[in-house]
Amino acid sequence: MRYISTRGTAPILDFQGATLAGLASDGGLYVPEDWPSFSPADIAALAGLSYVETAVRVCAPFVGDSLTEAELRDILTRAYAGFSHVAVAPLVQLDERHWLLELFHGPTLAFKDVAMQALGRLFETFLGRSGGHVTIIGATSGDTGSAAIDALAGRDGVEVFMLHPQGRVSEVQRRQMTTVLAPNIHNIAIHGNFDDAQALVKAMFNDAAFASRFALSAVNSINWARLMLQIVYYFYAAVRLGAPDRRVSFSVPTGNFGDVFAGYAARAMGLPIDRLIVATNQNDILHRALSLGDYSTGSVTPTDAPSMDIQVSSNFERLLFDLGGRDGAVTAAEMRGFESARAMAIPADQRTAAAAIFDSAAVNAADMRAAIRWAQDSCGETIDPHTGIALAAARASGGTTPVVTLATAHPGKFGDAVERASGVRPQLPLRASGLFDREERYVVLPADLAAIEAHIAAHARPVA
Ligand SMILES: *Cc1c(COP(=O)(O)O)cnc(C)c1O
């Protein structure tokens, strides 16, 4: 499989190259040159397979020659061995129409682990072949950082610098990052919000001299391999609910548009997905973009679902590229316009194409809390605020198609908000106990490119 940039001019890479590069050198995002196709018989053949075997079949066409099937199976087996549930991503029924897909049984209790545990091992395998090393820089609204740090701590060939907005992540999220004291892990709290952190990361990649001197790479969902690994659970869930013979919809709590784009990819590959519901909180740029064509940033409002407190969704570019006829020059012009004006009108043809697949909803705090209460009182399921937003959107959607709500975080990770909504205090699983007793290590820096680059230069290994 070959990977091309959404902006058309970066070198075409294989899977190994696209994984190690993260962002494309022309500022775009790597996408597969075409979508592998799964026939109804291919999908039917997934019935009864374990999560790991499902992942091997779904990922193999994307990985191409970069790994043998045995290497791929070995990486996936080790990645999911650390999950606390043998099903990896169990489905839980709520009522006659609604299901939860629990994606939070990994080491840091959010769905980011599903991709990151395998991505850390992909990096180690690919770097081990060349003897090279990379500097991973990332911005996190909480869950990406902890998942990346858990997956990469102590691994050979990688130095990790993770930026988080100071005071805007929950205490559990912060401690999951800052109590990892492995020497290759560096946490930076910046004065600013998540979008400031993400903009700093983009600026470092665009600083060509800095990027090549330290071999910068990314594990944010701009990294294609993450999305590939998330496509797997759409197949896994849909097959359990009757695919290829029955259509299924998914409701996805959305921030950076990575998770729901993986659903879009699954559909493009032939999985019979009826609707993809893009659920946002009050930070509703994606809802406005999909429902009105208005893709314009506002200011970020902090909410009880901080991993969705985002105004600029990096992966939306991948959708615009696909819906706009896969023309890199067109996407590059669109994105350059958006980056300077902080606003863009989605062209009518792209809106129509999106409307054939996506529904969207912006869910306010009251409706989020009502969904958490309903799950608790009527189904005995404790859910987190991100999941609550997607469940509210799922229940508000019409029709009779089964709807799977992606449960993206363990409720114990957002205990205060869950208790406020439902009166029930969720327990943190045993694997997170001790978090509050451990030593923390991080630096606080201004949201200033020169200051951050100086800090990284002082601690990273330059390319010889
Ligand atoms: C990251 C995250 C999201 C948003 O996912 P995107 O891929 O950024 O759209 C939703 N819920 C939780 C708990 C998350 O950590």
XYZ file of C-alpha atoms in Angstrom, residues 3-351:
349
model
C 0.461 6.603 1.111
C -0.132 10.026 -0.413
C -0.420 13.442 1.206
C -3.714 15.328 1.297
C -1.763 18.328 -0.028
C -0.348 16.484 -2.986
C 3.368 17.301 -3.016
C 5.035 15.299 -0.194
C 6.868 12.127 -1.203
C 4.735 8.997 -1.581
C 5.642 6.543 1.207
C 4.981 2.959 2.198
C 3.351 2.069 5.536
C 6.634 2.111 7.442
C 7.535 5.510 6.008
C 4.111 7.032 6.677
C 4.120 5.711 10.262
C 7.554 7.130 11.073
C 6.842 10.468 9.352
C 3.594 11.305 11.150
C 2.826 14.584 9.367
C 3.599 14.885 5.634
C 6.380 17.322 4.700
C 3.988 19.534 2.680
C 1.886 20.145 5.807
C -0.729 17.592 4.740
C -1.753 14.244 6.215
C -0.955 10.826 4.798
C -3.851 8.731 3.502
C -3.848 5.381 1.684
C -3.707 5.753 -2.079
C -6.975 3.837 -2.258
C -9.298 2.085 0.177
C -8.904 -1.689 0.420
C -12.200 -3.392 -0.318
C -13.835 -6.051 1.900
C -16.565 -8.072 0.181
C -19.592 -9.347 2.155
C -17.865 -12.757 2.217
C -14.668 -11.207 3.640
C -16.745 -9.504 6.347
C -18.737 -12.670 7.108
C -15.423 -14.501 7.564
C -14.590 -12.213 10.514
C -17.434 -13.700 12.587
C -16.173 -15.363 15.740
C -12.572 -14.170 15.355
C -10.734 -12.730 18.356
C -9.963 -9.010 18.457
C -6.331 -9.667 17.501
C -7.256 -11.862 14.521
C -9.827 -9.304 13.361
C -7.099 -6.674 13.587
C -4.644 -8.777 11.570
C -7.192 -9.137 8.720
C -8.291 -5.486 8.746
C -4.753 -4.056 8.990
C -2.943 -6.402 6.583
C -3.879 -4.573 3.344
C -2.807 -1.230 4.854
C 0.501 -2.574 6.148
C 1.420 -4.124 2.799
C 5.053 -5.228 2.616
C 6.173 -3.255 5.663
C 5.532 -6.221 7.998
C 5.069 -9.942 7.464
C 1.759 -11.320 8.692
C 3.636 -13.021 11.545
C 5.276 -9.720 12.597
C 1.910 -7.932 12.448
C 0.215 -10.651 14.521
C 3.044 -10.545 17.072
C 2.805 -6.752 17.486
C -0.978 -6.863 17.860
C -0.891 -9.795 20.275
C 1.555 -7.993 22.554
C -0.348 -4.701 22.231
C -3.642 -6.158 23.442
C -2.236 -8.566 26.032
C -2.129 -5.619 28.465
C -5.879 -4.965 28.239
C -7.910 -5.879 31.293
C -10.777 -7.464 29.289
C -10.145 -10.489 27.030
C -12.654 -9.182 24.478
C -10.455 -6.010 24.221
C -13.502 -3.989 23.067
C -16.629 -5.584 24.588
C -20.120 -4.618 23.402
C -22.696 -3.903 26.117
C -26.411 -3.760 25.318
C -28.393 -0.822 26.732
C -31.856 -1.283 25.248
C -33.434 -2.767 22.123
C -31.607 -0.316 19.866
C -28.529 0.957 21.682
C -25.179 -0.586 22.498
C -21.973 0.672 24.080
C -18.606 -0.370 22.659
C -16.218 -0.207 25.617
C -12.862 0.994 24.345
C -11.365 1.893 27.726
C -9.900 -1.377 29.001
C -6.299 -0.422 28.157
C -3.626 0.777 30.579
C -4.601 4.490 30.652
C -8.371 3.933 30.610
C -9.282 5.706 27.347
C -9.725 4.518 23.764
C -6.420 6.080 22.739
C -4.704 2.973 24.145
C -6.294 0.788 21.459
C -4.162 2.381 18.762
C -1.246 3.626 20.824
C -0.256 0.292 22.383
C 0.286 -1.066 18.877
C 1.795 2.157 17.513
C 4.545 2.184 20.173
C 5.530 -1.308 19.065
C 5.395 -0.334 15.378
C 7.840 2.499 16.061
C 10.183 0.217 17.953
C 10.097 -2.420 15.199
C 10.651 0.037 12.342
C 13.383 2.015 14.138
C 15.103 -1.192 15.198
C 15.542 -2.102 11.513
C 17.349 1.120 10.639
C 19.024 1.737 13.986
C 17.572 5.261 13.787
C 15.863 7.365 16.402
C 13.046 9.938 16.403
C 11.803 12.751 18.602
C 8.069 12.408 19.116
C 6.295 15.668 19.825
C 2.632 15.827 20.623
C -0.135 18.000 21.968
C -2.750 16.486 24.214
C -6.074 17.450 25.695
C -5.394 14.670 28.175
C -5.930 11.157 26.920
C -3.537 11.065 23.932
C -0.630 12.121 26.110
C -1.123 9.487 28.769
C -1.706 6.758 26.192
C 1.390 7.773 24.198
C 3.552 8.005 27.294
C 2.470 4.586 28.542
C 3.082 3.075 25.104
C 6.490 4.707 24.536
C 8.105 4.895 27.996
C 11.484 3.186 27.980
C 11.284 2.187 24.283
C 14.501 2.303 22.273
C 14.963 5.005 19.664
C 12.233 7.404 20.819
C 12.395 10.582 22.910
C 8.903 11.941 23.747
C 7.931 15.595 24.384
C 4.260 15.958 25.298
C 2.581 19.377 25.564
C -0.599 19.765 27.602
C -2.574 22.918 28.449
C -1.829 23.728 32.069
C -4.869 23.310 34.315
C -7.098 22.114 31.456
C -6.647 18.373 31.919
C -8.119 16.395 34.807
C -5.883 15.464 37.735
C -6.026 11.787 36.802
C -5.039 12.635 33.226
C -2.151 14.835 34.367
C -0.832 12.310 36.842
C -1.030 9.507 34.286
C 1.462 11.536 32.231
C 3.630 13.226 34.822
C 4.232 10.261 37.118
C 5.974 8.308 34.338
C 9.610 9.034 35.182
C 11.290 7.090 32.338
C 14.197 9.198 31.051
C 12.817 9.339 27.474
C 9.553 10.997 28.622
C 9.336 14.835 28.893
C 6.084 16.545 29.943
C 5.547 20.230 29.192
C 2.572 22.164 30.582
C 1.970 25.288 28.498
C 0.123 28.484 29.367
C -2.770 28.243 26.892
C -5.430 25.864 25.634
C -5.263 22.668 23.581
C -5.443 24.492 20.247
C -2.403 26.586 21.284
C -0.538 23.372 22.087
C -1.547 21.802 18.783
C -0.525 24.954 16.890
C 2.922 24.858 18.553
C 3.392 21.257 17.461
C 2.411 22.141 13.892
C 4.798 25.110 13.962
C 7.679 22.865 15.029
C 6.969 20.513 12.121
C 6.860 23.515 9.783
C 10.258 24.675 11.083
C 12.096 22.497 8.552
C 15.555 22.927 10.067
C 14.345 22.025 13.557
C 12.206 19.151 12.302
C 15.055 17.487 10.412
C 17.710 18.216 13.059
C 15.714 16.256 15.670
C 13.900 13.817 13.317
C 10.507 14.960 14.587
C 7.628 12.542 14.404
C 4.065 12.440 15.719
C 1.724 10.023 17.393
C -1.302 12.336 17.381
C -4.151 11.112 15.217
C -2.456 12.878 12.311
C -0.417 9.633 12.267
C -2.169 7.329 9.791
C -1.299 4.153 11.712
C -3.487 5.286 14.624
C -6.530 5.569 12.407
C -5.839 2.214 10.778
C -5.800 0.575 14.215
C -9.122 2.239 15.083
C -10.868 0.954 11.949
C -10.612 -2.511 13.510
C -13.211 -2.008 16.229
C -15.851 -0.771 13.794
C -15.539 -4.116 11.997
C -15.393 -6.047 15.279
C -18.586 -4.451 16.621
C -20.566 -4.449 13.374
C -19.835 -8.143 12.754
C -21.103 -8.983 16.242
C -24.347 -7.111 15.506
C -24.993 -8.888 12.219
C -22.780 -7.370 9.496
C -22.593 -7.936 6.567
C -26.349 -8.777 6.637
C -27.469 -5.995 8.964
C -26.542 -2.329 8.827
C -25.296 -0.623 11.972
C -24.837 3.056 12.928
C -22.184 4.468 15.230
C -22.280 7.532 17.497
C -18.804 8.926 18.125
C -17.737 11.525 20.721
C -15.633 13.712 18.475
C -12.760 16.128 18.952
C -9.973 15.852 16.402
C -12.179 13.814 14.001
C -9.774 10.865 14.147
C -12.051 8.250 15.659
C -15.022 9.024 13.425
C -12.760 9.205 10.367
C -11.753 5.613 11.131
C -15.485 4.797 10.918
C -15.651 6.606 7.587
C -12.719 4.492 6.374
C -14.430 1.283 7.531
C -17.501 2.280 5.523
C -15.365 3.109 2.485
C -13.873 -0.400 2.774
C -17.331 -1.976 2.483
C -18.549 -2.298 6.070
C -22.337 -1.717 5.996
C -22.429 1.349 8.249
C -25.695 3.257 7.948
C -25.002 6.568 9.719
C -21.972 7.981 11.495
C -23.120 10.406 14.176
C -20.542 13.108 14.952
C -21.286 14.129 18.539
C -19.640 17.285 19.889
C -19.966 19.253 23.107
C -20.444 23.049 23.137
C -17.228 23.306 21.101
C -19.261 22.592 18.017
C -17.199 23.540 14.960
C -17.755 20.109 13.423
C -21.497 20.220 14.001
C -21.637 23.645 12.359
C -19.434 22.448 9.496
C -21.533 19.355 8.779
C -24.964 20.896 9.330
C -24.406 24.424 7.967
C -21.166 24.253 5.999
C -19.670 26.765 8.441
C -16.168 25.570 9.358
C -15.045 28.542 11.439
C -13.222 28.500 14.748
C -14.503 30.164 17.870
C -12.876 30.248 21.281
C -12.585 27.023 23.227
C -15.026 26.561 26.125
C -13.790 24.216 28.874
C -16.324 21.423 29.537
C -16.665 18.186 31.515
C -15.518 16.344 28.365
C -12.068 17.967 27.977
C -10.826 15.589 25.289
C -13.388 17.189 22.987
C -12.592 20.814 23.903
C -11.188 21.472 20.463
C -11.929 23.974 17.712
C -9.599 22.834 14.960
C -10.006 19.159 14.036
C -6.873 18.031 12.189
C -8.401 14.958 10.621
C -11.246 16.874 8.991
C -8.690 17.575 6.248
C -8.661 13.869 5.401
C -12.428 13.922 4.893
C -12.344 17.089 2.798
C -9.625 15.518 0.620
C -11.669 12.359 0.059
C -14.964 14.160 -0.546
C -13.320 16.775 -2.750
C -12.171 14.221 -5.315
C -8.727 13.471 -3.793
C -7.056 16.440 -5.462
C -4.088 17.560 -3.345
C -3.834 20.971 -4.991
C -7.493 21.721 -4.173
C -7.131 20.567 -0.552
C -3.889 22.510 -0.106
C -5.585 25.708 -1.301
C -8.630 25.094 0.912
C -6.489 24.460 3.995
C -4.195 27.431 3.363
C -7.289 29.618 3.174
C -8.645 28.125 6.389
C -5.338 28.533 8.226
C -5.134 32.246 7.419
C -8.833 33.152 7.840
C -9.568 30.623 10.657
C -12.785 30.032 8.716
C -13.983 28.354 5.574
C -17.263 27.561 3.872
C -17.538 23.874 2.968
C -18.319 23.699 -0.774
C -21.824 22.463 -1.610
C -20.702 19.227 -3.292
C -18.587 18.238 -0.284
C -21.484 19.066 2.067
